PDB file of N, CA and C in Angstrom:
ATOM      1  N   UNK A   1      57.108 119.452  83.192  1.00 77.00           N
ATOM      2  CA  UNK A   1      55.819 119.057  82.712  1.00 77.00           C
ATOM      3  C   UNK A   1      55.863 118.718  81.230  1.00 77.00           C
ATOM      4  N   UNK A   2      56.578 119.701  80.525  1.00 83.00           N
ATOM      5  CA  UNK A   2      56.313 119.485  79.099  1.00 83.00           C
ATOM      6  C   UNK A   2      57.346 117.851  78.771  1.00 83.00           C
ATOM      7  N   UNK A   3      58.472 117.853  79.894  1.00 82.00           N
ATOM      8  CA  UNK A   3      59.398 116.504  79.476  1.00 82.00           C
ATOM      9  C   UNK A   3      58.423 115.225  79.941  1.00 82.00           C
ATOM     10  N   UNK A   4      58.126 115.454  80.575  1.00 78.00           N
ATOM     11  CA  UNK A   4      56.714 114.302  80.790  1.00 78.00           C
ATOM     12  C   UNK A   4      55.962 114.177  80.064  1.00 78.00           C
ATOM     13  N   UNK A   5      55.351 114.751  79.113  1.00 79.00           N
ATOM     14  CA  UNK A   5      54.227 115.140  78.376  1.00 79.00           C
ATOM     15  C   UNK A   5      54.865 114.235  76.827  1.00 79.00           C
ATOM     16  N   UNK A   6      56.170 114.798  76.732  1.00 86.00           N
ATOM     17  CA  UNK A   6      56.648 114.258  75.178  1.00 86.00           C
ATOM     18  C   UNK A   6      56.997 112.730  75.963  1.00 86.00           C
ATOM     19  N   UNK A   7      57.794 112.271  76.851  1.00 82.00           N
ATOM     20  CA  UNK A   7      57.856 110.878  77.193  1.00 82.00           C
ATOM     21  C   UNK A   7      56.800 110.130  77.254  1.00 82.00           C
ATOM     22  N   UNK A   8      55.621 110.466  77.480  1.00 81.00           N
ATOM     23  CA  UNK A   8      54.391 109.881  77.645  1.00 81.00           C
ATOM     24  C   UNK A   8      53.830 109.521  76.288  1.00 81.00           C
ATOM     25  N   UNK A   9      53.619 110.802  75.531  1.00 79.00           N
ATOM     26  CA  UNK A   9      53.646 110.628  73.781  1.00 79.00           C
ATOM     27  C   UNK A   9      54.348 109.524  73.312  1.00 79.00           C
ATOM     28  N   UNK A  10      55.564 109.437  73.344  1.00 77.00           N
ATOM     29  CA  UNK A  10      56.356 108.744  73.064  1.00 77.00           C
ATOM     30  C   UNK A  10      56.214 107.266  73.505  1.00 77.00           C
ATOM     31  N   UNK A  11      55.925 106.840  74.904  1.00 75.00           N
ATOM     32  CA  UNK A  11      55.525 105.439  75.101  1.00 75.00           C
ATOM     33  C   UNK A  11      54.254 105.145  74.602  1.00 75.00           C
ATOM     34  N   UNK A  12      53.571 106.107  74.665  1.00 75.00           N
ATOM     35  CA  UNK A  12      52.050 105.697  73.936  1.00 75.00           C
ATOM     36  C   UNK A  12      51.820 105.437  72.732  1.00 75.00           C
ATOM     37  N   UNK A  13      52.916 106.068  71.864  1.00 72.00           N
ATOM     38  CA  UNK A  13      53.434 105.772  70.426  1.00 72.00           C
ATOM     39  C   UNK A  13      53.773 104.526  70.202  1.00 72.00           C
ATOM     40  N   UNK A  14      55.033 104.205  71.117  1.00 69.00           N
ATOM     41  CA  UNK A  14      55.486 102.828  70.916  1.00 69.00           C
ATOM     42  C   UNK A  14      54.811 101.910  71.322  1.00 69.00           C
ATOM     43  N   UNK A  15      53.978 102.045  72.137  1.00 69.00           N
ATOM     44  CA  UNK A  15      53.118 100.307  72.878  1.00 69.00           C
ATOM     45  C   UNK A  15      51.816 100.790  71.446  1.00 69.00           C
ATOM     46  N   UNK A  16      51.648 101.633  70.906  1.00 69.00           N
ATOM     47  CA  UNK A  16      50.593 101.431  69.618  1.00 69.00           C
ATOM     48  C   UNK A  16      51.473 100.688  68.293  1.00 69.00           C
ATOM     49  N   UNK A  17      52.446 100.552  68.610  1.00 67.00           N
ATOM     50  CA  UNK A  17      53.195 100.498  67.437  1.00 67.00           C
ATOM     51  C   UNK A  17      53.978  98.726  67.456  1.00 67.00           C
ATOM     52  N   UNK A  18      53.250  97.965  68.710  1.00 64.00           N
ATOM     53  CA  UNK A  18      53.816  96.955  69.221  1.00 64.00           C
ATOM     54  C   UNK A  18      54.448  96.834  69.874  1.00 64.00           C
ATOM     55  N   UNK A  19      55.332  97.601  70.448  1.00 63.00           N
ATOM     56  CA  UNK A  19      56.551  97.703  71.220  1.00 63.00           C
ATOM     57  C   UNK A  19      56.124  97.623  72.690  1.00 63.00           C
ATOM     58  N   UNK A  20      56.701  97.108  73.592  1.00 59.00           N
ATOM     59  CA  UNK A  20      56.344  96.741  74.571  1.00 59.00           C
ATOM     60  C   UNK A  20      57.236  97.340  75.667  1.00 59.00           C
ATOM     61  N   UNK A  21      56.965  98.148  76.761  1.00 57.00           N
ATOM     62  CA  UNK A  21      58.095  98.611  77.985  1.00 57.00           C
ATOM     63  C   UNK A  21      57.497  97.937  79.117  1.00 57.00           C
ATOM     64  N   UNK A  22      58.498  97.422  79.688  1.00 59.00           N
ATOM     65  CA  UNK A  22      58.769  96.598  80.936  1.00 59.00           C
ATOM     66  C   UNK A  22      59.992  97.121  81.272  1.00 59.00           C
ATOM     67  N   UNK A  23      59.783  97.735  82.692  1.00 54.00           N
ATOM     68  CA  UNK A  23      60.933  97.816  83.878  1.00 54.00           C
ATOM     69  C   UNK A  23      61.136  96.723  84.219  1.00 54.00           C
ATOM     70  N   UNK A  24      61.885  95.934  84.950  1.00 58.00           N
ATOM     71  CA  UNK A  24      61.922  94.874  85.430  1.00 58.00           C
ATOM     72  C   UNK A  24      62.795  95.220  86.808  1.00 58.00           C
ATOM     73  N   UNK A  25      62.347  95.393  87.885  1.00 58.00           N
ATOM     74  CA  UNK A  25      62.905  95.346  89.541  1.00 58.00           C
ATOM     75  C   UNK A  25      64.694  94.614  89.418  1.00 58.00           C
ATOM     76  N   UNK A  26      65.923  95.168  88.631  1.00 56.00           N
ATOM     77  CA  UNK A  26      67.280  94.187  88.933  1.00 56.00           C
ATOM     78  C   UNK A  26      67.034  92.828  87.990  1.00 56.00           C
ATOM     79  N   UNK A  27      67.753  92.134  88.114  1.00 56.00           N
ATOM     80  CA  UNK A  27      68.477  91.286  86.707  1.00 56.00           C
ATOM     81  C   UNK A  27      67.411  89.988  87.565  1.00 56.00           C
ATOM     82  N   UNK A  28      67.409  89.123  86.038  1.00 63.00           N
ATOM     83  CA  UNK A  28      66.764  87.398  86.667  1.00 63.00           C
ATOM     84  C   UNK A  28      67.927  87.036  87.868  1.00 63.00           C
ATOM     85  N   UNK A  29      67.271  86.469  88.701  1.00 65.00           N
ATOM     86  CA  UNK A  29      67.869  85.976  89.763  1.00 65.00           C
ATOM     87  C   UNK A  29      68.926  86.722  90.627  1.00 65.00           C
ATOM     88  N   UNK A  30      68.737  88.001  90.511  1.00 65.00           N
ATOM     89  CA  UNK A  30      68.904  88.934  91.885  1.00 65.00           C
ATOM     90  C   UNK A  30      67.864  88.819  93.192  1.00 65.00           C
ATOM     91  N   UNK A  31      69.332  88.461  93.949  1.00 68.00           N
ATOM     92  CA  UNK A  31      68.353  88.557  95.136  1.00 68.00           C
ATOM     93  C   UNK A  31      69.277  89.406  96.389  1.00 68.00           C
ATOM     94  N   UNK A  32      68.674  90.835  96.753  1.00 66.00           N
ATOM     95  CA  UNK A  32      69.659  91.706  97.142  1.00 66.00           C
ATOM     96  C   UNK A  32      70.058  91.407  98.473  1.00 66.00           C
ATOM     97  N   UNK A  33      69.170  90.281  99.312  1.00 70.00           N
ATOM     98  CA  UNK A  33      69.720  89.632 100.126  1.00 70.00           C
ATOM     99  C   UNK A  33      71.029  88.687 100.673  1.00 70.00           C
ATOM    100  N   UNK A  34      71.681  88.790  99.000  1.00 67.00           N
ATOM    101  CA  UNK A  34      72.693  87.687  99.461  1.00 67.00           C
ATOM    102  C   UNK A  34      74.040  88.770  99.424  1.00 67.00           C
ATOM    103  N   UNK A  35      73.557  90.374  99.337  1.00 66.00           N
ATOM    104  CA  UNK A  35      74.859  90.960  99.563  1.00 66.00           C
ATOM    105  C   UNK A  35      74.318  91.773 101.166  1.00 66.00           C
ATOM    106  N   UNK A  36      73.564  91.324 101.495  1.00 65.00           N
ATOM    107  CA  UNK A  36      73.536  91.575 103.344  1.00 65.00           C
ATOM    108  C   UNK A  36      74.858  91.874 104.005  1.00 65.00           C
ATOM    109  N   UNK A  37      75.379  90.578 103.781  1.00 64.00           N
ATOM    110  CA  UNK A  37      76.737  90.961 104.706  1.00 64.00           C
ATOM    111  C   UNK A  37      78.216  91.736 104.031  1.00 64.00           C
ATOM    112  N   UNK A  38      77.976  92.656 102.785  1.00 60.00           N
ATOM    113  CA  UNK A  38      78.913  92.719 101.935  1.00 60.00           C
ATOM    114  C   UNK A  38      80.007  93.777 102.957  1.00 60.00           C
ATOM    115  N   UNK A  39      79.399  94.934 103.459  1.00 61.00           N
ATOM    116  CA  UNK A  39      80.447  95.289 103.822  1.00 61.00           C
ATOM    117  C   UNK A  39      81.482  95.132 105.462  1.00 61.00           C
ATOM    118  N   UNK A  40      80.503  94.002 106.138  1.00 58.00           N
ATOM    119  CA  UNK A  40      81.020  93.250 107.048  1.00 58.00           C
ATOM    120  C   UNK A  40      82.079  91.822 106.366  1.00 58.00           C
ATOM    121  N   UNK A  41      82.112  91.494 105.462  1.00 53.00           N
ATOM    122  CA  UNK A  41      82.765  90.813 104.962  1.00 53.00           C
ATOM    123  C   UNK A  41      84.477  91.474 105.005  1.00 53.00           C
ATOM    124  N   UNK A  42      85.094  90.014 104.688  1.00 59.00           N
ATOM    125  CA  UNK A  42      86.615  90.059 104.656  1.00 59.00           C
ATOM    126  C   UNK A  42      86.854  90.922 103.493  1.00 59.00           C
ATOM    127  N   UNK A  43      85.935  91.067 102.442  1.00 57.00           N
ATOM    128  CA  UNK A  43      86.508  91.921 101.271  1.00 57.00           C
ATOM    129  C   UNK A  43      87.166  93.284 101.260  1.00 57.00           C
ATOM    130  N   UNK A  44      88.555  93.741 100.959  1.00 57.00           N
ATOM    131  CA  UNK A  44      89.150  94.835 101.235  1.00 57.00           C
ATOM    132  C   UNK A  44      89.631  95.389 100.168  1.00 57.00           C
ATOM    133  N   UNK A  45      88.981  95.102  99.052  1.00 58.00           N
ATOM    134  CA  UNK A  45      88.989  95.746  98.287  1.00 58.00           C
ATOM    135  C   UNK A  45      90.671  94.957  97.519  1.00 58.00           C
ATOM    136  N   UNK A  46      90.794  96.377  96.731  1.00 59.00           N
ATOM    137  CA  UNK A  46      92.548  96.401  95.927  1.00 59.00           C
ATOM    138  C   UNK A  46      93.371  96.790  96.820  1.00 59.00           C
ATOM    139  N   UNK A  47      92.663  97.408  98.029  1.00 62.00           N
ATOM    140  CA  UNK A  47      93.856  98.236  99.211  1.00 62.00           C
ATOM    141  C   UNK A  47      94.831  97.474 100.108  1.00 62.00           C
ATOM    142  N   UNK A  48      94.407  95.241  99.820  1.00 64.00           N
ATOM    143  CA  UNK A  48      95.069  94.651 100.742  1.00 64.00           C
ATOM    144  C   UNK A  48      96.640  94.362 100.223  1.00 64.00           C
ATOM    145  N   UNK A  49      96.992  94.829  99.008  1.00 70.00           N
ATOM    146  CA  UNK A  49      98.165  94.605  98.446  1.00 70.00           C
ATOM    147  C   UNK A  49      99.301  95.548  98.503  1.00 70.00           C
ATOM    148  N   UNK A  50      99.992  95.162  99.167  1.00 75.00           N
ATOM    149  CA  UNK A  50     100.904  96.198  99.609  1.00 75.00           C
ATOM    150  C   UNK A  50     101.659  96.914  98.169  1.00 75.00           C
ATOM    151  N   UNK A  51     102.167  98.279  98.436  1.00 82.00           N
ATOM    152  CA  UNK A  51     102.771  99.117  97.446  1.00 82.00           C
ATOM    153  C   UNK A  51     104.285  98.328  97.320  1.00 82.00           C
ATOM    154  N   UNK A  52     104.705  98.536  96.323  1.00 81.00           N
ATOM    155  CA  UNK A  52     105.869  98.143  95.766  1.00 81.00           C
ATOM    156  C   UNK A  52     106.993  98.963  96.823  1.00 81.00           C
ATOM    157  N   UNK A  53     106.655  99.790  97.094  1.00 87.00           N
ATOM    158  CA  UNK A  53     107.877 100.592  97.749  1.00 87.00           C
ATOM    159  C   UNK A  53     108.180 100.289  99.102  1.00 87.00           C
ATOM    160  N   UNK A  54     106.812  99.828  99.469  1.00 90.00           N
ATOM    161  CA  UNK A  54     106.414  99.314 101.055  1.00 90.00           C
ATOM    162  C   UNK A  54     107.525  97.958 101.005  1.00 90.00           C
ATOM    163  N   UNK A  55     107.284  97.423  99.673  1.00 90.00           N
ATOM    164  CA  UNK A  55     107.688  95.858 100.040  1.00 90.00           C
ATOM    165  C   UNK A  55     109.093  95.783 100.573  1.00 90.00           C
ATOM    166  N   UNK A  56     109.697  96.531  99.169  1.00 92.00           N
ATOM    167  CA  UNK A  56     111.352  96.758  99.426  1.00 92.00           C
ATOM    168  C   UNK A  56     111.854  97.461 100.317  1.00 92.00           C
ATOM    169  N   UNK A  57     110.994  98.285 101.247  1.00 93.00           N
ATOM    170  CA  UNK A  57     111.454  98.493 102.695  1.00 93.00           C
ATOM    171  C   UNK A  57     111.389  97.364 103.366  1.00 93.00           C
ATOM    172  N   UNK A  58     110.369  96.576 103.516  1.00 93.00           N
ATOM    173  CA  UNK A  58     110.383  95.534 104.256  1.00 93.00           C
ATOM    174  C   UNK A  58     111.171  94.157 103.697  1.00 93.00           C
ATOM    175  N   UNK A  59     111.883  94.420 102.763  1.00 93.00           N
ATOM    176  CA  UNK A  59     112.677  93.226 102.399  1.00 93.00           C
ATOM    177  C   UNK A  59     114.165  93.683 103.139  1.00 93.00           C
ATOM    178  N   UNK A  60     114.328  95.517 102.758  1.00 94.00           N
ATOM    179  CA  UNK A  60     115.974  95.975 103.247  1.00 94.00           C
ATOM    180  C   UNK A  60     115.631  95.459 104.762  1.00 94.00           C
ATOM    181  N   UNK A  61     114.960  95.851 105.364  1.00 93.00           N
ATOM    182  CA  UNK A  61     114.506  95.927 107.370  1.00 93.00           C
ATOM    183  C   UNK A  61     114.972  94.222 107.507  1.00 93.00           C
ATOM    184  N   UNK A  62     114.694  93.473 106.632  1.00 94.00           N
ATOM    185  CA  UNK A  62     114.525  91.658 106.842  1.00 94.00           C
ATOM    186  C   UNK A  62     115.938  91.129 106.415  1.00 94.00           C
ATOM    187  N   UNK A  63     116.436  92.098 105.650  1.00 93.00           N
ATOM    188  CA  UNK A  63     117.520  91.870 104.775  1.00 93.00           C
ATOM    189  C   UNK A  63     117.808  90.812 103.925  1.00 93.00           C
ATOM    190  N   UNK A  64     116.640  91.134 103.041  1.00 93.00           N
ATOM    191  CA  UNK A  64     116.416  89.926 102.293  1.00 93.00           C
ATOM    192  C   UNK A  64     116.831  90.457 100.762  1.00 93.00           C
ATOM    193  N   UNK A  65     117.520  90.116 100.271  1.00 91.00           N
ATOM    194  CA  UNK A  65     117.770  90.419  98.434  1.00 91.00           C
ATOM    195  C   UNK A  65     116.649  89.544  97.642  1.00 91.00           C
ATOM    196  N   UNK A  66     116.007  88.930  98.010  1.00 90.00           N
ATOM    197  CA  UNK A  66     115.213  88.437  96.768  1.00 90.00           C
ATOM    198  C   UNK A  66     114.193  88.117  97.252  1.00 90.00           C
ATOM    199  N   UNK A  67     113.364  87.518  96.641  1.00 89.00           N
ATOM    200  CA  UNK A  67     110.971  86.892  97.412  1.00 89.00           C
ATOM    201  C   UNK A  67     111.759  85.744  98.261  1.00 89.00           C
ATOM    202  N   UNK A  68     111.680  86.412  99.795  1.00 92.00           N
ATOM    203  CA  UNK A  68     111.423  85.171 100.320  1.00 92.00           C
ATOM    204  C   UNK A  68     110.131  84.228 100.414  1.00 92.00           C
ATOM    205  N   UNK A  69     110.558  82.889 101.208  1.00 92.00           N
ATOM    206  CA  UNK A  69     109.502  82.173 101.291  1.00 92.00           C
ATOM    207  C   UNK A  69     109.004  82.535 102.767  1.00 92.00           C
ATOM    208  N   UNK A  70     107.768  81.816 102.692  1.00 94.00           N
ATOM    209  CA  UNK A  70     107.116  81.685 104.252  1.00 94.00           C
ATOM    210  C   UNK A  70     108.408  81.118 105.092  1.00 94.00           C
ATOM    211  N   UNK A  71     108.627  80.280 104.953  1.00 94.00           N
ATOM    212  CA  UNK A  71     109.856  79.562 106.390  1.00 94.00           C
ATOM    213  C   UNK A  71     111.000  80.394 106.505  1.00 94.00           C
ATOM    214  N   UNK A  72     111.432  80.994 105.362  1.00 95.00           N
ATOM    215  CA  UNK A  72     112.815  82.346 105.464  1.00 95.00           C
ATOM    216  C   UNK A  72     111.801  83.640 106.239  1.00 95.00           C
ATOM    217  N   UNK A  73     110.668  83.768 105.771  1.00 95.00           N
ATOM    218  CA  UNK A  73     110.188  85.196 106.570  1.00 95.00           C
ATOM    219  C   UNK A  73     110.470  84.865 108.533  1.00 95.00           C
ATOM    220  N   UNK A  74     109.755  83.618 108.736  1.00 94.00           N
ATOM    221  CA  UNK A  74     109.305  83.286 109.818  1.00 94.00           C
ATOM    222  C   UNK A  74     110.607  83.180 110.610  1.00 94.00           C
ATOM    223  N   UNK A  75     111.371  82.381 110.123  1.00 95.00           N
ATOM    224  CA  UNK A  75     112.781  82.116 110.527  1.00 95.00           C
ATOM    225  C   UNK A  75     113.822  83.675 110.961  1.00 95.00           C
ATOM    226  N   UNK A  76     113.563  84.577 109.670  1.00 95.00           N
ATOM    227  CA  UNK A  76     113.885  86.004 110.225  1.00 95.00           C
ATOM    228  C   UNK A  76     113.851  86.924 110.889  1.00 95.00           C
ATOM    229  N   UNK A  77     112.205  86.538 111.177  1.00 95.00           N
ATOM    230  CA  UNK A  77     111.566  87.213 111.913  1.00 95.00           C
ATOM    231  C   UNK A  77     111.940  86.810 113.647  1.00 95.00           C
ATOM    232  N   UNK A  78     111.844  85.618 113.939  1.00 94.00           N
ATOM    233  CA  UNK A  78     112.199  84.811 115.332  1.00 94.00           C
ATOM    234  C   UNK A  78     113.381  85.738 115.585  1.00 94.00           C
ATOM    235  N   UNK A  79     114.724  85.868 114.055  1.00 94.00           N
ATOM    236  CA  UNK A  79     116.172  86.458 114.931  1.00 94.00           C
ATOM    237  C   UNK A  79     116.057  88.029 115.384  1.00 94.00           C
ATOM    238  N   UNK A  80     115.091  88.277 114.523  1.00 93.00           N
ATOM    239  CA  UNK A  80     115.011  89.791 114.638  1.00 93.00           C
ATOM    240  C   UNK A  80     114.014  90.410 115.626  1.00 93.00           C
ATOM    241  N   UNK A  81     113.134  89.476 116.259  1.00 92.00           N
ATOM    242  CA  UNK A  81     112.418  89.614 117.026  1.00 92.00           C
ATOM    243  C   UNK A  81     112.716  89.312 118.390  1.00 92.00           C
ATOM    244  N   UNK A  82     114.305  88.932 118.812  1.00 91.00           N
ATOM    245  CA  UNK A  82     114.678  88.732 119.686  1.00 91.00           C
ATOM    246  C   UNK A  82     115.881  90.283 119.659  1.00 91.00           C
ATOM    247  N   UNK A  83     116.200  90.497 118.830  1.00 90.00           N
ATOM    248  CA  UNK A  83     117.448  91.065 118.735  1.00 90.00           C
ATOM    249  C   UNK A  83     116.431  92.780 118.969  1.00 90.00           C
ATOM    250  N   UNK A  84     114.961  93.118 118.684  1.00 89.00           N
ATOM    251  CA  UNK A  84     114.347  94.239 118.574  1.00 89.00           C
ATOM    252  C   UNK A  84     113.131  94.305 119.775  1.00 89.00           C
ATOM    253  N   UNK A  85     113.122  93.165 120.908  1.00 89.00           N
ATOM    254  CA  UNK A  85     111.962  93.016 121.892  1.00 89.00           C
ATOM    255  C   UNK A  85     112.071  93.958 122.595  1.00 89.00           C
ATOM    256  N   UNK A  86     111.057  94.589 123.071  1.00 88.00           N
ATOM    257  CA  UNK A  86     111.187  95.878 123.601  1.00 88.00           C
ATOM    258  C   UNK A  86     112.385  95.794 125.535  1.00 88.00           C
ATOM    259  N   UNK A  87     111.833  94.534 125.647  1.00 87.00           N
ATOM    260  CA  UNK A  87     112.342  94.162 127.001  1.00 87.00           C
ATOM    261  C   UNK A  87     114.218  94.295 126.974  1.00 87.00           C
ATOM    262  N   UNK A  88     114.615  93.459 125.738  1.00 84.00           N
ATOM    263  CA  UNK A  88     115.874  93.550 125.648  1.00 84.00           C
ATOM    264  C   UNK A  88     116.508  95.093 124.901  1.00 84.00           C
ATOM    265  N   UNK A  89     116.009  95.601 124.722  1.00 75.00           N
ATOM    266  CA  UNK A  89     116.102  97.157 123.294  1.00 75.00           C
ATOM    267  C   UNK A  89     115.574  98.212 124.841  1.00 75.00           C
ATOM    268  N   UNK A  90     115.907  98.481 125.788  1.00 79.00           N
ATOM    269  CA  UNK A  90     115.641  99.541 126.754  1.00 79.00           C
ATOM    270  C   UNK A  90     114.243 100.288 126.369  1.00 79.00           C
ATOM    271  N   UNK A  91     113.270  99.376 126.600  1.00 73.00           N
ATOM    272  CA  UNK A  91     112.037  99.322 126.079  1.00 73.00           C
ATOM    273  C   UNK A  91     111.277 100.278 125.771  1.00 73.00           C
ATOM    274  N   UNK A  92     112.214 100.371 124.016  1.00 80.00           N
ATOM    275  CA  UNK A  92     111.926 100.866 123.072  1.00 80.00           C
ATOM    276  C   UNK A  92     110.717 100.306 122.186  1.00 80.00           C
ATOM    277  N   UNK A  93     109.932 100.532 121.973  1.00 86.00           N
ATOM    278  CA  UNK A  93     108.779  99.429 120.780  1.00 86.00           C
ATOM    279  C   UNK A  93     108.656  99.864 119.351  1.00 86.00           C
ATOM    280  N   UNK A  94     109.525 100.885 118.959  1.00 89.00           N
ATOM    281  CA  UNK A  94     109.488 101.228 117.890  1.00 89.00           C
ATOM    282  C   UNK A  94     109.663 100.028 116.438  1.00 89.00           C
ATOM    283  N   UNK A  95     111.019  99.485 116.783  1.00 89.00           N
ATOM    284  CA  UNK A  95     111.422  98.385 116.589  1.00 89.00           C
ATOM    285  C   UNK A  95     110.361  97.205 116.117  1.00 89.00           C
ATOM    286  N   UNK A  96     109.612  96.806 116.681  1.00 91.00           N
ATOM    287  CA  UNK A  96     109.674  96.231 117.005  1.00 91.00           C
ATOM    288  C   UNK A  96     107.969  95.893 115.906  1.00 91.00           C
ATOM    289  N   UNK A  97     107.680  97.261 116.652  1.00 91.00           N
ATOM    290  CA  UNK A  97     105.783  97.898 116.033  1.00 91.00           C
ATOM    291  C   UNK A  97     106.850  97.438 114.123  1.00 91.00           C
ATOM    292  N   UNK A  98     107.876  98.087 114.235  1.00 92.00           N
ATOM    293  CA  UNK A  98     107.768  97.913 112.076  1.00 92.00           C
ATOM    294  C   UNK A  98     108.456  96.771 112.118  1.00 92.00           C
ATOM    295  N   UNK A  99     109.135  95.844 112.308  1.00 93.00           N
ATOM    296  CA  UNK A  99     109.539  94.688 112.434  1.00 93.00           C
ATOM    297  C   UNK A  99     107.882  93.589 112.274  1.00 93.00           C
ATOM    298  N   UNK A 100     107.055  93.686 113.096  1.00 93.00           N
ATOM    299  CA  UNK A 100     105.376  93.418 113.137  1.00 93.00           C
ATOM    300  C   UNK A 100     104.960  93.703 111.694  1.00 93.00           C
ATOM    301  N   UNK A 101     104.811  95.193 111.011  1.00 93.00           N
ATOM    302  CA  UNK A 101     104.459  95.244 110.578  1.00 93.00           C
ATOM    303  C   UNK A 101     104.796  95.009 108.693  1.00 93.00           C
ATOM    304  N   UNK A 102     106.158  95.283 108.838  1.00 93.00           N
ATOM    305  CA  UNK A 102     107.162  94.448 108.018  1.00 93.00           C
ATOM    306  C   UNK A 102     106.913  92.939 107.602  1.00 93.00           C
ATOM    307  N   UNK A 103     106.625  92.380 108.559  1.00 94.00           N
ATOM    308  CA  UNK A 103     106.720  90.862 108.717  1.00 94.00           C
ATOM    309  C   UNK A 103     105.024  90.715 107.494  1.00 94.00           C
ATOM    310  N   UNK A 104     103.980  91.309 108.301  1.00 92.00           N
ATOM    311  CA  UNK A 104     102.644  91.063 107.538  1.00 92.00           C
ATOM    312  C   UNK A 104     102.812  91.458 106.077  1.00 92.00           C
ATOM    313  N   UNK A 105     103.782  92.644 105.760  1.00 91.00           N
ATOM    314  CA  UNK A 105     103.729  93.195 104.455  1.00 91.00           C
ATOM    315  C   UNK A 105     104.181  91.727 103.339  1.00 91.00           C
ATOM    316  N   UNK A 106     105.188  91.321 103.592  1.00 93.00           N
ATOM    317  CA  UNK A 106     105.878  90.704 103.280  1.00 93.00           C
ATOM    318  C   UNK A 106     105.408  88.821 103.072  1.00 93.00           C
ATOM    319  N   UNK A 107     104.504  89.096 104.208  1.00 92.00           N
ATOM    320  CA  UNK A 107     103.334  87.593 104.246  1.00 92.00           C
ATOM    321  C   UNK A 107     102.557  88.029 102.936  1.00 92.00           C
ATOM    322  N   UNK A 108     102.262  88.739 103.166  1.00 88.00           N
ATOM    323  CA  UNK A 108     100.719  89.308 102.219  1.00 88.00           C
ATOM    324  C   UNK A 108     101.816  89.023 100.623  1.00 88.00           C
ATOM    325  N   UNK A 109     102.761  89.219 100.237  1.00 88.00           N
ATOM    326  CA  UNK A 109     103.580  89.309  99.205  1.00 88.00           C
ATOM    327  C   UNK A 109     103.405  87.498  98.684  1.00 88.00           C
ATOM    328  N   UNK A 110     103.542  86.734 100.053  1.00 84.00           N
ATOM    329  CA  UNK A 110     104.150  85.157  99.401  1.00 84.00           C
ATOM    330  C   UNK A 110     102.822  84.594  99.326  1.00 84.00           C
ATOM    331  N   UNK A 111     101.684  85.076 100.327  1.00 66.00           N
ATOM    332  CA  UNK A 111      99.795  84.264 100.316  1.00 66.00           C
ATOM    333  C   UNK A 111      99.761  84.097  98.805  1.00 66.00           C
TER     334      UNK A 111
END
């Protein structure tokens, strides 16, 4: 009560004194409608970039020494994806699941 009492003083002071208070509802030309779809959106934040440590596993798995390109990933992937298919590998999918997931880390590196 009493912090109400001195804030009230206090604006009544200042609008005598010329001073003028206006809230204003968010900034000129907010309109909170156009973040409707924000968290259905593709946005993923900083989390879509793979860790450094992630990468260089998935470069040793590809056996790649240096940034490949898109056509060296893709191309690697075809030999290694024959050589790790669960059908031919006594259908194992282990292989095959980080070979998959290897492959995206490593996309996401050259996008």
């Amino acid at each position: 009560m009493i912090g109400f009492f001195i804030i009230y003083n206090f604006k009544k002071k200042m609008k005598s004194s010329g001073f003028n208070f206006q809230f204003k509802q968010g900034a000129q030309g907010f309109n909170p409608n156009d973040f409707q779809n924000f968290n259905s959106s593709n946005f993923n934040g900083f989390n879509s970039a793979p860790r450094f440590d992630e990468v260089q596993k998935a470069k040793e798995f590809f056996g790649f020494t240096h940034s490949p390109t898109k056509d060296e990933i893709k191309k690697r992937y075809k030999e290694l994806a024959r050589k790790y298919h669960p059908d031919i590998n006594d259908h194992d999918d282990t292989m095959m699941k980080d070979l998959n997931h290897y492959k995206d880390v490593l996309m996401k590196t050259v996008e």
